[in-house]
């Protein structure tokens, strides 16, 4: 280093590193644009997502940019509405996975011994229970109770709102389990490394060691797994919907639109837009999310040289 | 000592899991004998319940289940009444396991090299392309990959059968459809693990000693870098071995994956509990193996 | 710094190849089996092949190939023709049936089939320990219901008797005009006593398994295949066409089509297994065959809930459905739209016309009921079951159409409630719904198989609708031996159901679809019962 750089906080340095990563910045902007379009788009679009028409199975054209489906509904507005829902589902799943999964795994791994055993066995038990039964029971037994309780507090417009809430809870409840295992494994390995031993010898308190020394070393793996959780949650939502346990038609999610489209793949004739349009949007969003994650990871890497 | 203790606690844990499953599936509304066609008289339904002891108290039913468990008998399937749960599991499990192990091999065999290459060539075109492929594999679901593979390789080029099970050729497309998602995840985790250790002090030290980059990767970095993949491998293998609903459905493969979902939907109580136990044994056993592998890969890891 | 790709590769290949070798051996175990002479895709996996237990159509097709009763279906028309019994006599009052068994009827293991086998098989269906779902099909026999309920303990008091070594006499509770049709059901087939008594519930796994029908059961692997082999001791073996038959359970239409198109299957005969989006193309092909059969798609209305307790509201709903759009845009197999419950084509019966598409009258009726333009009409729910396992989402599509039609024509708002199958059934039985999707496939070729659903006491009613007049009309009809007088009473009952009370809204009659290359496969004839005996199917080489 020739010129000593002005003193920067770690956060400022991270931001500076992030800005230099072109793929990450473009991805971030793209995601912001998608969110904007998904929020504003349906309002501008001349079609309602549930309006039927005579124009059944029309390929993309000037009137319907993404084509139409079996009921003659405009696919573009349905994809936008679906993406809105899927983003919400994905974000909820990732959020639960981040908060519960990381804390659970880190504490288990750091404390070790009996705590580790108990906490990890709890994860195993939850992981073993069949998620389909779990969701059925959750929806059917608690939904009515919850609806009654909720309707006394606020007026809810429809049943599907409650169902949606339960879907979030159900998906969130299982999405953090693998994250906890991975984080716990990393902590087990990290807590014996030289720098942790050193700070412990210097008398740093345990929470501080976990927060300041171990956690920053795991940013990478956490971000990467978090990004992987998003598609997993979006797709398990579509699987539950496919079994009749998820969102209620005529509402759609990106996952259920893709599942519908996949049913169209056959040797006779393919309505390609039904699969390519929602699938393309999902892939583009996740790719951007991934490159954004990589950029964040590099920016936050404590060992990266500026 | 630690692992012996874990092994010892396996049994009560399995009991707890089976109990929870036993309760959960009975709490769900509807019963195994509910059909669109109601029998001509309510007595017929009563006879059915009596025959399979569903009219007994909950405690008595659980007692009966435990007694059967000791004899190694999960009872009859309530959906397929001529078959026992054990019949169905011994038919489906070998097939699901074959498919699952092959898919595991495929996921590891493609995911780990891809992860390594993208990590070593970080930031370059190889990294970008490799990461792109990995993410594509993760977010294109099996119910899209399966039909696409069938369209291209089974119908257009007629290289493989469209479905069913029997010869090695039947396994190729389902293994890819099943393994692709996991391969993508493994590649991402491997890349991340590798990036995490490449700059660690001991790797730099090894480099300084003049070891070649390849040797550094294999001898020092790989052991630690693979840890996240190993963590993930336990649940992943348990998932793969018990079969996949989607892939078995698309390729018409007589494995267990379809039962894992359908037994719950059918309220086939003995089948659900039997399958949950099977899955739990695999999961707990594999997680134990994973923890043992951890200590072998990173000798500094301590559990006590 | 030198970077050696080679060393990385050497290490990885060793690990991966070693692993794969280890695993692939597990695959060697499953050997390739030879293709059967005839491969049939049969729809869902049969729950059972025990004649006393089967209820579903796919189950009945296979169980019927294994076990035969006194009477069997004619492959052309589905009408009852002699099976194990070579002839029978019916008393003048229609209450006594005397069946004479063939002298050459024998089990696949060589023992003769005698009258006591028939008596055992029928009593077994009625016995409470067998817990047969379809025991009700025998309730037309004297004392049968009482015996099934456990009110009569002595089986000899039931009206089935062996009055000679090969003669069976059946005494009915009344002149049941469709009794011979009932006799073709597998429920009344003849099963081997000594095997069942020895092996219990798993008797189908016994080998050798004595069967009375044209095929023996070689193996049955759930979700894999059922393999059948010609029974060389069957009395009509000369007409059994194929030596080995494989029956595959397939749930998804695309998979069935793929297997058929690549030659892995010869016949697909389940209406669910033709992808509805492709029907406009497929139905033009010579190997796709459609036919009418006894099935109706309809909507149940819960008449115990407001505002559906008002018949005017129910009639308004019925008249605002554009059924033509549904069969043309959604189901697309050329279904006939339905205004009545009983499908056309049943002999001696001409169903009365119900309410047609008339949005104008519908709006007026709704206004009369107090909801002009839909004002004040509460939001209600339409419940339908989710199509699990890759099945077609027809119910969802129809629900979406109905939602929009009623909103547009009547200005009322309906929510959709998709329920998982068992939840759906539980809610329907508990009358915990407003409107719900339903369907019914007739068991035998008579209007009674549809009309008795809505008797007040029927477990299949599930609408909350009870009308003593309807019950009386049906009961009176079934006590008449004269077909014309009976038909008039049945018509009056059905008119009451679909014109006045309207607790159900019929949408369309099912159309069966099967696909097979008719230059290679022969012996499948369209009939209203959708019965195609496997032994009559012929493969031409």
mmCIF file of N, CA and C in Angstrom, chain C residues 376-436:
data_model
loop_
_atom_site.group_PDB
_atom_site.id
_atom_site.type_symbol
_atom_site.label_atom_id
_atom_site.label_comp_id
_atom_site.label_asym_id
_atom_site.label_seq_id
_atom_site.Cartn_x
_atom_site.Cartn_y
_atom_site.Cartn_z
ATOM 1 N N UNK C 376 -77.153 -8.551 -1.574
ATOM 2 C CA UNK C 376 -77.442 -9.163 -0.286
ATOM 3 C C UNK C 376 -77.147 -10.654 -0.232
ATOM 4 N N UNK C 377 -76.755 -11.212 -1.370
ATOM 5 C CA UNK C 377 -76.435 -12.644 -1.379
ATOM 6 C C UNK C 377 -75.095 -12.851 -0.674
ATOM 7 N N UNK C 378 -75.042 -13.725 0.323
ATOM 8 C CA UNK C 378 -73.777 -13.887 1.045
ATOM 9 C C UNK C 378 -72.710 -14.569 0.185
ATOM 10 N N UNK C 379 -71.446 -14.299 0.492
ATOM 11 C CA UNK C 379 -70.351 -15.012 -0.165
ATOM 12 C C UNK C 379 -70.411 -16.471 0.267
ATOM 13 N N UNK C 380 -70.306 -17.375 -0.681
ATOM 14 C CA UNK C 380 -70.378 -18.795 -0.325
ATOM 15 C C UNK C 380 -69.194 -19.553 -0.916
ATOM 16 N N UNK C 381 -69.092 -20.821 -0.496
ATOM 17 C CA UNK C 381 -67.935 -21.605 -0.909
ATOM 18 C C UNK C 381 -68.322 -22.764 -1.810
ATOM 19 N N UNK C 382 -67.455 -23.043 -2.772
ATOM 20 C CA UNK C 382 -67.606 -24.226 -3.607
ATOM 21 C C UNK C 382 -66.438 -25.133 -3.292
ATOM 22 N N UNK C 383 -66.750 -26.314 -2.783
ATOM 23 C CA UNK C 383 -65.674 -27.217 -2.371
ATOM 24 C C UNK C 383 -65.423 -28.248 -3.462
ATOM 25 N N UNK C 384 -64.149 -28.488 -3.733
ATOM 26 C CA UNK C 384 -63.820 -29.572 -4.671
ATOM 27 C C UNK C 384 -62.558 -30.258 -4.195
ATOM 28 N N UNK C 385 -62.363 -31.497 -4.637
ATOM 29 C CA UNK C 385 -61.204 -32.241 -4.166
ATOM 30 C C UNK C 385 -60.013 -32.002 -5.075
ATOM 31 N N UNK C 386 -58.832 -31.960 -4.469
ATOM 32 C CA UNK C 386 -57.604 -31.752 -5.218
ATOM 33 C C UNK C 386 -57.281 -33.020 -5.994
ATOM 34 N N UNK C 387 -56.765 -32.838 -7.194
ATOM 35 C CA UNK C 387 -56.329 -33.984 -7.990
ATOM 36 C C UNK C 387 -54.910 -34.311 -7.574
ATOM 37 N N UNK C 388 -54.743 -35.381 -6.827
ATOM 38 C CA UNK C 388 -53.400 -35.724 -6.359
ATOM 39 C C UNK C 388 -52.713 -36.634 -7.363
ATOM 40 N N UNK C 389 -51.389 -36.610 -7.318
ATOM 41 C CA UNK C 389 -50.611 -37.582 -8.072
ATOM 42 C C UNK C 389 -50.634 -37.396 -9.573
ATOM 43 N N UNK C 390 -50.592 -36.154 -10.017
ATOM 44 C CA UNK C 390 -50.448 -35.924 -11.453
ATOM 45 C C UNK C 390 -51.728 -36.127 -12.233
ATOM 46 N N UNK C 391 -52.850 -36.330 -11.543
ATOM 47 C CA UNK C 391 -54.106 -36.486 -12.258
ATOM 48 C C UNK C 391 -54.526 -35.144 -12.825
ATOM 49 N N UNK C 392 -55.446 -35.189 -13.783
ATOM 50 C CA UNK C 392 -55.882 -33.955 -14.433
ATOM 51 C C UNK C 392 -56.601 -33.057 -13.428
ATOM 52 N N UNK C 393 -56.454 -31.738 -13.620
ATOM 53 C CA UNK C 393 -57.062 -30.810 -12.667
ATOM 54 C C UNK C 393 -58.434 -30.361 -13.144
ATOM 55 N N UNK C 394 -59.218 -31.293 -13.643
ATOM 56 C CA UNK C 394 -60.513 -30.933 -14.197
ATOM 57 C C UNK C 394 -61.417 -30.248 -13.179
ATOM 58 N N UNK C 395 -61.430 -30.758 -11.953
ATOM 59 C CA UNK C 395 -62.337 -30.183 -10.952
ATOM 60 C C UNK C 395 -62.017 -28.716 -10.697
ATOM 61 N N UNK C 396 -60.721 -28.426 -10.623
ATOM 62 C CA UNK C 396 -60.312 -27.042 -10.395
ATOM 63 C C UNK C 396 -60.747 -26.160 -11.556
ATOM 64 N N UNK C 397 -60.561 -26.652 -12.759
ATOM 65 C CA UNK C 397 -60.903 -25.851 -13.929
ATOM 66 C C UNK C 397 -62.400 -25.579 -13.975
ATOM 67 N N UNK C 398 -63.196 -26.613 -13.670
ATOM 68 C CA UNK C 398 -64.644 -26.420 -13.688
ATOM 69 C C UNK C 398 -65.046 -25.422 -12.605
ATOM 70 N N UNK C 399 -64.402 -25.515 -11.445
ATOM 71 C CA UNK C 399 -64.706 -24.592 -10.348
ATOM 72 C C UNK C 399 -64.442 -23.151 -10.775
ATOM 73 N N UNK C 400 -63.317 -22.943 -11.451
ATOM 74 C CA UNK C 400 -62.965 -21.593 -11.899
ATOM 75 C C UNK C 400 -64.011 -21.064 -12.875
ATOM 76 N N UNK C 401 -64.479 -21.933 -13.770
ATOM 77 C CA UNK C 401 -65.503 -21.524 -14.727
ATOM 78 C C UNK C 401 -66.804 -21.148 -14.008
ATOM 79 N N UNK C 402 -67.239 -22.006 -13.076
ATOM 80 C CA UNK C 402 -68.499 -21.761 -12.363
ATOM 81 C C UNK C 402 -68.436 -20.440 -11.609
ATOM 82 N N UNK C 403 -67.299 -20.209 -10.964
ATOM 83 C CA UNK C 403 -67.126 -18.982 -10.187
ATOM 84 C C UNK C 403 -67.414 -17.751 -11.036
ATOM 85 N N UNK C 404 -66.847 -17.773 -12.254
ATOM 86 C CA UNK C 404 -67.021 -16.611 -13.123
ATOM 87 C C UNK C 404 -68.423 -16.529 -13.702
ATOM 88 N N UNK C 405 -68.995 -17.709 -14.046
ATOM 89 C CA UNK C 405 -70.338 -17.700 -14.645
ATOM 90 C C UNK C 405 -71.356 -17.126 -13.667
ATOM 91 N N UNK C 406 -71.299 -17.576 -12.438
ATOM 92 C CA UNK C 406 -72.290 -17.114 -11.472
ATOM 93 C C UNK C 406 -72.075 -15.649 -11.118
ATOM 94 N N UNK C 407 -70.799 -15.246 -11.116
ATOM 95 C CA UNK C 407 -70.542 -13.835 -10.843
ATOM 96 C C UNK C 407 -71.109 -12.975 -11.964
ATOM 97 N N UNK C 408 -70.882 -13.409 -13.212
ATOM 98 C CA UNK C 408 -71.330 -12.618 -14.347
ATOM 99 C C UNK C 408 -72.851 -12.613 -14.501
ATOM 100 N N UNK C 409 -73.458 -13.804 -14.413
ATOM 101 C CA UNK C 409 -74.894 -13.897 -14.684
ATOM 102 C C UNK C 409 -75.742 -13.435 -13.504
ATOM 103 N N UNK C 410 -75.315 -13.765 -12.288
ATOM 104 C CA UNK C 410 -76.171 -13.515 -11.133
ATOM 105 C C UNK C 410 -75.623 -12.460 -10.182
ATOM 106 N N UNK C 411 -74.352 -12.077 -10.391
ATOM 107 C CA UNK C 411 -73.762 -11.074 -9.507
ATOM 108 C C UNK C 411 -73.511 -11.579 -8.103
ATOM 109 N N UNK C 412 -73.289 -12.909 -7.964
ATOM 110 C CA UNK C 412 -73.015 -13.420 -6.621
ATOM 111 C C UNK C 412 -71.560 -13.862 -6.545
ATOM 112 N N UNK C 413 -70.990 -13.802 -5.343
ATOM 113 C CA UNK C 413 -69.574 -14.097 -5.201
ATOM 114 C C UNK C 413 -69.340 -15.434 -4.521
ATOM 115 N N UNK C 414 -68.590 -16.296 -5.196
ATOM 116 C CA UNK C 414 -68.293 -17.626 -4.678
ATOM 117 C C UNK C 414 -66.793 -17.776 -4.488
ATOM 118 N N UNK C 415 -66.398 -18.335 -3.343
ATOM 119 C CA UNK C 415 -64.992 -18.642 -3.112
ATOM 120 C C UNK C 415 -64.756 -20.108 -3.420
ATOM 121 N N UNK C 416 -63.526 -20.421 -3.816
ATOM 122 C CA UNK C 416 -63.207 -21.824 -4.076
ATOM 123 C C UNK C 416 -62.495 -22.406 -2.860
ATOM 124 N N UNK C 417 -62.850 -23.629 -2.528
ATOM 125 C CA UNK C 417 -62.198 -24.294 -1.411
ATOM 126 C C UNK C 417 -61.716 -25.647 -1.907
ATOM 127 N N UNK C 418 -60.420 -25.708 -2.162
ATOM 128 C CA UNK C 418 -59.835 -26.959 -2.622
ATOM 129 C C UNK C 418 -59.468 -27.775 -1.401
ATOM 130 N N UNK C 419 -59.971 -28.996 -1.317
ATOM 131 C CA UNK C 419 -59.677 -29.795 -0.126
ATOM 132 C C UNK C 419 -59.014 -31.096 -0.528
ATOM 133 N N UNK C 420 -58.154 -31.551 0.341
ATOM 134 C CA UNK C 420 -57.517 -32.846 0.147
ATOM 135 C C UNK C 420 -58.612 -33.905 0.298
ATOM 136 N N UNK C 421 -58.493 -35.025 -0.411
ATOM 137 C CA UNK C 421 -59.574 -35.989 -0.605
ATOM 138 C C UNK C 421 -60.293 -36.404 0.668
ATOM 139 N N UNK C 422 -59.547 -36.794 1.695
ATOM 140 C CA UNK C 422 -60.205 -37.283 2.903
ATOM 141 C C UNK C 422 -60.905 -36.146 3.651
ATOM 142 N N UNK C 423 -60.314 -34.965 3.605
ATOM 143 C CA UNK C 423 -60.952 -33.801 4.213
ATOM 144 C C UNK C 423 -62.246 -33.489 3.472
ATOM 145 N N UNK C 424 -62.176 -33.588 2.168
ATOM 146 C CA UNK C 424 -63.335 -33.364 1.309
ATOM 147 C C UNK C 424 -64.475 -34.306 1.687
ATOM 148 N N UNK C 425 -64.147 -35.602 1.809
ATOM 149 C CA UNK C 425 -65.182 -36.585 2.136
ATOM 150 C C UNK C 425 -65.770 -36.330 3.514
ATOM 151 N N UNK C 426 -64.887 -36.016 4.469
ATOM 152 C CA UNK C 426 -65.359 -35.788 5.835
ATOM 153 C C UNK C 426 -66.294 -34.576 5.869
ATOM 154 N N UNK C 427 -65.910 -33.508 5.155
ATOM 155 C CA UNK C 427 -66.731 -32.293 5.145
ATOM 156 C C UNK C 427 -68.069 -32.558 4.464
ATOM 157 N N UNK C 428 -68.037 -33.359 3.407
ATOM 158 C CA UNK C 428 -69.270 -33.649 2.681
ATOM 159 C C UNK C 428 -70.242 -34.445 3.563
ATOM 160 N N UNK C 429 -69.721 -35.441 4.250
ATOM 161 C CA UNK C 429 -70.576 -36.260 5.105
ATOM 162 C C UNK C 429 -71.144 -35.457 6.260
ATOM 163 N N UNK C 430 -70.362 -34.512 6.770
ATOM 164 C CA UNK C 430 -70.798 -33.729 7.926
ATOM 165 C C UNK C 430 -71.636 -32.513 7.494
ATOM 166 N N UNK C 431 -71.950 -32.424 6.206
ATOM 167 C CA UNK C 431 -72.651 -31.264 5.640
ATOM 168 C C UNK C 431 -71.942 -29.958 6.010
ATOM 169 N N UNK C 432 -70.625 -30.002 5.969
ATOM 170 C CA UNK C 432 -69.825 -28.817 6.273
ATOM 171 C C UNK C 432 -69.352 -28.198 4.956
ATOM 172 N N UNK C 433 -70.317 -27.774 4.131
ATOM 173 C CA UNK C 433 -69.989 -27.150 2.848
ATOM 174 C C UNK C 433 -71.218 -26.386 2.365
ATOM 175 N N UNK C 434 -71.051 -25.510 1.386
ATOM 176 C CA UNK C 434 -72.201 -24.859 0.760
ATOM 177 C C UNK C 434 -72.591 -25.604 -0.515
ATOM 178 N N UNK C 435 -71.601 -25.621 -1.454
ATOM 179 C CA UNK C 435 -71.790 -26.378 -2.687
ATOM 180 C C UNK C 435 -70.578 -27.275 -2.834
ATOM 181 N N UNK C 436 -70.746 -28.462 -3.390
ATOM 182 C CA UNK C 436 -69.544 -29.242 -3.651
ATOM 183 C C UNK C 436 -69.679 -30.075 -4.892
#
